mmCIF file with all atom_site columns, C-alpha atoms in Angstrom:
data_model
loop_
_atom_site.group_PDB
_atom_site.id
_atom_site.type_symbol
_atom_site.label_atom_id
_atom_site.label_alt_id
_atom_site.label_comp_id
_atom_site.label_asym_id
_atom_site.label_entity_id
_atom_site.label_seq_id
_atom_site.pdbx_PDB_ins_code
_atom_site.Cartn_x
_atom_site.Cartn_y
_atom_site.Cartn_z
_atom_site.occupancy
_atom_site.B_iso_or_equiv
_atom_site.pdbx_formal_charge
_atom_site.auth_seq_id
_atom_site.auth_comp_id
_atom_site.auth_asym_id
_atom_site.auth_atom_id
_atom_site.pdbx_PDB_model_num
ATOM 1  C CA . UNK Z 1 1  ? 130.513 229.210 41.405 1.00 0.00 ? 1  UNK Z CA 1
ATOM 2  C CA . UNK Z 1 2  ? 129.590 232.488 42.824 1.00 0.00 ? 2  UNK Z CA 1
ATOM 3  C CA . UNK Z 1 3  ? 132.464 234.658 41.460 1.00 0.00 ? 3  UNK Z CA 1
ATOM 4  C CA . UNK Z 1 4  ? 131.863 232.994 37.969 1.00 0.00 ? 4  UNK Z CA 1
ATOM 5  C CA . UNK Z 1 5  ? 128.593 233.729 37.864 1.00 0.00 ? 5  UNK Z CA 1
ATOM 6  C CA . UNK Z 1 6  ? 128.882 238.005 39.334 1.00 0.00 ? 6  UNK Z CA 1
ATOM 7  C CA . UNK Z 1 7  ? 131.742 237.884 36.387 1.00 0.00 ? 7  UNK Z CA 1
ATOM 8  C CA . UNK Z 1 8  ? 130.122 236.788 33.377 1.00 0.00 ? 8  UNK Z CA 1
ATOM 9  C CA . UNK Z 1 9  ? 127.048 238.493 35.282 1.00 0.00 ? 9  UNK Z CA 1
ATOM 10 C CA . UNK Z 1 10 ? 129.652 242.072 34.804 1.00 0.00 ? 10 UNK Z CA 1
ATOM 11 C CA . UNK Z 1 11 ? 131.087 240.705 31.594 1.00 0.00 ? 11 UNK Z CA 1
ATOM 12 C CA . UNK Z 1 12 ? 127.394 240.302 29.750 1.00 0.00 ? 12 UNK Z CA 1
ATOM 13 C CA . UNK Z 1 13 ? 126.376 243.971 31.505 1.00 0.00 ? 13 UNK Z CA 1
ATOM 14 C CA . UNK Z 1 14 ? 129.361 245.325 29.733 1.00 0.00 ? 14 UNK Z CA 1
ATOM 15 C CA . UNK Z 1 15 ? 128.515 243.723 26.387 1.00 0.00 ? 15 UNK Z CA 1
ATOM 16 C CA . UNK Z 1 16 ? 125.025 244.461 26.484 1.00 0.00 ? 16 UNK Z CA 1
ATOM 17 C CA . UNK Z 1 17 ? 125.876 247.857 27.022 1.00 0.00 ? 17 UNK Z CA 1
ATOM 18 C CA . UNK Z 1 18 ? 129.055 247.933 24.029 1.00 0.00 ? 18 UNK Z CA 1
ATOM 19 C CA . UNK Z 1 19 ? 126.349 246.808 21.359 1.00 0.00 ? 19 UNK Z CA 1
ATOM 20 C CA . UNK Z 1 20 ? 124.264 250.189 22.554 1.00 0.00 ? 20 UNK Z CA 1
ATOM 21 C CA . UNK Z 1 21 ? 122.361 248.678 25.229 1.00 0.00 ? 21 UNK Z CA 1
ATOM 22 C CA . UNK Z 1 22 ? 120.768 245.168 24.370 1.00 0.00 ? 22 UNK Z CA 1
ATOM 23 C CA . UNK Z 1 23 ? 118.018 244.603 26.638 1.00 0.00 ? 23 UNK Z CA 1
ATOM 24 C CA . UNK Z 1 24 ? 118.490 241.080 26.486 1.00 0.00 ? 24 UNK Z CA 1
ATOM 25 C CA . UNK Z 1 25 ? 121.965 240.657 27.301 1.00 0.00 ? 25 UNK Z CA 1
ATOM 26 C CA . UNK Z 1 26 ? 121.718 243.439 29.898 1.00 0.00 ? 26 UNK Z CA 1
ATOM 27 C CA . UNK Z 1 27 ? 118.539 241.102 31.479 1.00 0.00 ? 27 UNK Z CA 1
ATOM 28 C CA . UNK Z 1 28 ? 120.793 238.010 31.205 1.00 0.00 ? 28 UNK Z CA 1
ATOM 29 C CA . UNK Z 1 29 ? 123.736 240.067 32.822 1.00 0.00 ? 29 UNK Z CA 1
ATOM 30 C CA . UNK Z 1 30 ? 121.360 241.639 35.862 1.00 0.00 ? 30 UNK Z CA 1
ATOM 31 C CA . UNK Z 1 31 ? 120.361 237.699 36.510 1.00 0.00 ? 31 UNK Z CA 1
ATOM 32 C CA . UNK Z 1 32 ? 123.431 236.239 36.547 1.00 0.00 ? 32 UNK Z CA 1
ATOM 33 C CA . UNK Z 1 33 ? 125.000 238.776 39.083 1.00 0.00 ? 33 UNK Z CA 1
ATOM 34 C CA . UNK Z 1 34 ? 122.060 238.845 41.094 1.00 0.00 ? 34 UNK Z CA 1
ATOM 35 C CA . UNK Z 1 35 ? 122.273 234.561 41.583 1.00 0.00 ? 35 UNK Z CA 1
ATOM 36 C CA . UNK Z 1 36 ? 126.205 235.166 41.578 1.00 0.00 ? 36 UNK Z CA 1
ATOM 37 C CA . UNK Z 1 37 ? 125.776 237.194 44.758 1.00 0.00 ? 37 UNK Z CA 1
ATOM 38 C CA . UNK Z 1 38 ? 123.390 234.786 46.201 1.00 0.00 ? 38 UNK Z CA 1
ATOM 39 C CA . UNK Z 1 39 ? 125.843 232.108 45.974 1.00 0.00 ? 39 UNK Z CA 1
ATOM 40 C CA . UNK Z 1 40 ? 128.885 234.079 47.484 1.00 0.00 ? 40 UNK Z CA 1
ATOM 41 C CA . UNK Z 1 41 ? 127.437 235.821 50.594 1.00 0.00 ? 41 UNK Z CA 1
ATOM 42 C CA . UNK Z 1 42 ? 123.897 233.192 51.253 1.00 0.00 ? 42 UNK Z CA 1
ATOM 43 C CA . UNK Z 1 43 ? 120.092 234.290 50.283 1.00 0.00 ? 43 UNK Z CA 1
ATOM 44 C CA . UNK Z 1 44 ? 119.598 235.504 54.060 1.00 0.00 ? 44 UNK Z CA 1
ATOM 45 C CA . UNK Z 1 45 ? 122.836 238.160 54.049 1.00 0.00 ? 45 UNK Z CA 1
ATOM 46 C CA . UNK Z 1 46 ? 121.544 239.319 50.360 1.00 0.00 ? 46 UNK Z CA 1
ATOM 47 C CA . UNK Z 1 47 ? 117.875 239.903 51.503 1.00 0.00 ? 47 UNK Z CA 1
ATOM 48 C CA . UNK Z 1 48 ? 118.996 241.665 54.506 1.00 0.00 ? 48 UNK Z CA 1
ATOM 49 C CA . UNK Z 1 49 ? 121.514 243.551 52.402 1.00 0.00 ? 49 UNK Z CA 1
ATOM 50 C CA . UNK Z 1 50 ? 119.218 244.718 50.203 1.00 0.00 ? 50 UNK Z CA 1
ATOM 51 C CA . UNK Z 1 51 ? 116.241 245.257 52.379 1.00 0.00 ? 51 UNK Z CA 1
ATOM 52 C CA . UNK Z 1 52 ? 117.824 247.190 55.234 1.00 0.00 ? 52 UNK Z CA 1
ATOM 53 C CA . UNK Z 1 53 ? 115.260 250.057 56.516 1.00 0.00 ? 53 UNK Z CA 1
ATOM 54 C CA . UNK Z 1 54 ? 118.115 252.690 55.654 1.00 0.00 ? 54 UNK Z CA 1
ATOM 55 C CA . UNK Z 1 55 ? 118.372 251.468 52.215 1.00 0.00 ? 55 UNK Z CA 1
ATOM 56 C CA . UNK Z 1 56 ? 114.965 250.874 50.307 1.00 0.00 ? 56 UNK Z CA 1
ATOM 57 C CA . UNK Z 1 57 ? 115.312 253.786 48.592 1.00 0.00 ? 57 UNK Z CA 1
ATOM 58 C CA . UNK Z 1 58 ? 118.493 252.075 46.694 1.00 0.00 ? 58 UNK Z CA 1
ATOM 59 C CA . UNK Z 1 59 ? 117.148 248.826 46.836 1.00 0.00 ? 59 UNK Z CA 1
ATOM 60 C CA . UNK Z 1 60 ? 113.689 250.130 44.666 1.00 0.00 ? 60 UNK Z CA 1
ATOM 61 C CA . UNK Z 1 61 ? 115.438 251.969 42.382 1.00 0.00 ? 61 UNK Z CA 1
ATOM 62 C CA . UNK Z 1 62 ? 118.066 249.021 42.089 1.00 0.00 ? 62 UNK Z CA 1
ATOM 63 C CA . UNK Z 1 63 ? 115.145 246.097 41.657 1.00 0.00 ? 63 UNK Z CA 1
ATOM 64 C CA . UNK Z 1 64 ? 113.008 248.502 39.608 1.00 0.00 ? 64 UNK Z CA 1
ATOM 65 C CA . UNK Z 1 65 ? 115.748 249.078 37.199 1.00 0.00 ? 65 UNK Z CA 1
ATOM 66 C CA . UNK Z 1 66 ? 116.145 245.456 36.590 1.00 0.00 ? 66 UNK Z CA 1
ATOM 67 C CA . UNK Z 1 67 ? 112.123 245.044 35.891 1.00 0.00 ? 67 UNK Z CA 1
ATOM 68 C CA . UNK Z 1 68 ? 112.074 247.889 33.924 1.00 0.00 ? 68 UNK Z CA 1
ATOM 69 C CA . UNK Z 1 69 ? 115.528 246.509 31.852 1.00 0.00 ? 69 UNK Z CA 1
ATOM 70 C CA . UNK Z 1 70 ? 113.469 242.959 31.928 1.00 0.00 ? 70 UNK Z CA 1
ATOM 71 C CA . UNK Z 1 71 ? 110.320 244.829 30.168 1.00 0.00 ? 71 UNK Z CA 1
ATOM 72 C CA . UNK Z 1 72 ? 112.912 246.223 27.165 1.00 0.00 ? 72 UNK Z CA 1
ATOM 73 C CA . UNK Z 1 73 ? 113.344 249.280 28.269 1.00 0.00 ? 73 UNK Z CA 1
ATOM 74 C CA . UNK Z 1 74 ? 116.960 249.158 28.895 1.00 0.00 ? 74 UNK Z CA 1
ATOM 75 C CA . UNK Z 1 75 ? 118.462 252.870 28.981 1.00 0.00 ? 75 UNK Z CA 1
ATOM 76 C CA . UNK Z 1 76 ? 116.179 254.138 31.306 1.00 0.00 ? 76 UNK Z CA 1
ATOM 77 C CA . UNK Z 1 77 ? 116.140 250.883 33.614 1.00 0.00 ? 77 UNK Z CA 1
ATOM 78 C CA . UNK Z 1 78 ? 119.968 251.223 33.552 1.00 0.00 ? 78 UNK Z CA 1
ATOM 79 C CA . UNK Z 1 79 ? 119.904 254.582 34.397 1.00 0.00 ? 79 UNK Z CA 1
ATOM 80 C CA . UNK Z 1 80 ? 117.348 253.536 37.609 1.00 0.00 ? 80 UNK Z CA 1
ATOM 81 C CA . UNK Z 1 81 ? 119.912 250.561 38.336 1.00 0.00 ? 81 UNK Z CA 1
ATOM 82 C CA . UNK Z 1 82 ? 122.660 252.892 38.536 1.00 0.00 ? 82 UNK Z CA 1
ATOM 83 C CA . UNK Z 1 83 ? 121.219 255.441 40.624 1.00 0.00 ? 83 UNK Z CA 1
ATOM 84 C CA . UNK Z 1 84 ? 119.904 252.686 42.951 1.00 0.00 ? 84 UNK Z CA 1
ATOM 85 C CA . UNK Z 1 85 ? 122.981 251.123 43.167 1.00 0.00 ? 85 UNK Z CA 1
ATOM 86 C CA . UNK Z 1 86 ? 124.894 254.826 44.290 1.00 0.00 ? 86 UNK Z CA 1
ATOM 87 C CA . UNK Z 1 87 ? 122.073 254.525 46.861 1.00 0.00 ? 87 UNK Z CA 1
ATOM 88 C CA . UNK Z 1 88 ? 122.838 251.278 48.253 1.00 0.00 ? 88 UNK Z CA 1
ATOM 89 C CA . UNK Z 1 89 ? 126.631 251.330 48.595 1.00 0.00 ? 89 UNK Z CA 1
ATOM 90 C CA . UNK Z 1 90 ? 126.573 255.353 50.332 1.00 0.00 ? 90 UNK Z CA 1
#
């Protein structure tokens, strides 16, 4: 369930980002990879993933990116989400 849900997660970023950034398929995309993750490595391993002391910086540019996507603004939250996301795996 989890890798079907981070691929049609990746697949709907991509499309959302072919028809020139849709903010709501980019939103849909962000959700389902998010839950998709959840399901393959657990809700504790995610949180601590993403909330490690080294990595906030990352992990608020990351979330804030997907609020900022979810509030149809969907360039500049990608932009955040990409940046945050450089952040997090370095």
């Amino acid at each position: 369930i989890g890798v079907g849900l981070v691929g049609f997660g990746l697949f709907f970023l991509l499309f959302g980002m072919l028809l020139y950034f849709d903010s709501v398929l980019l939103a849909f995309g962000n959700i389902l990879f998010l839950s998709g993750l959840v399901f393959i490595i657990g809700f504790k391993r995610t949180f601590s993933f993403f909330f490690q002391r080294p990595k906030m910086k990352g992990t608020s540019f990351f979330l804030g990116g997907i609020v900022i996507v979810l509030m149809r603004w969907p360039l500049l939250g990608m932009l955040l989400e990409a940046y945050g996301f450089i952040n997090l795996v370095r």
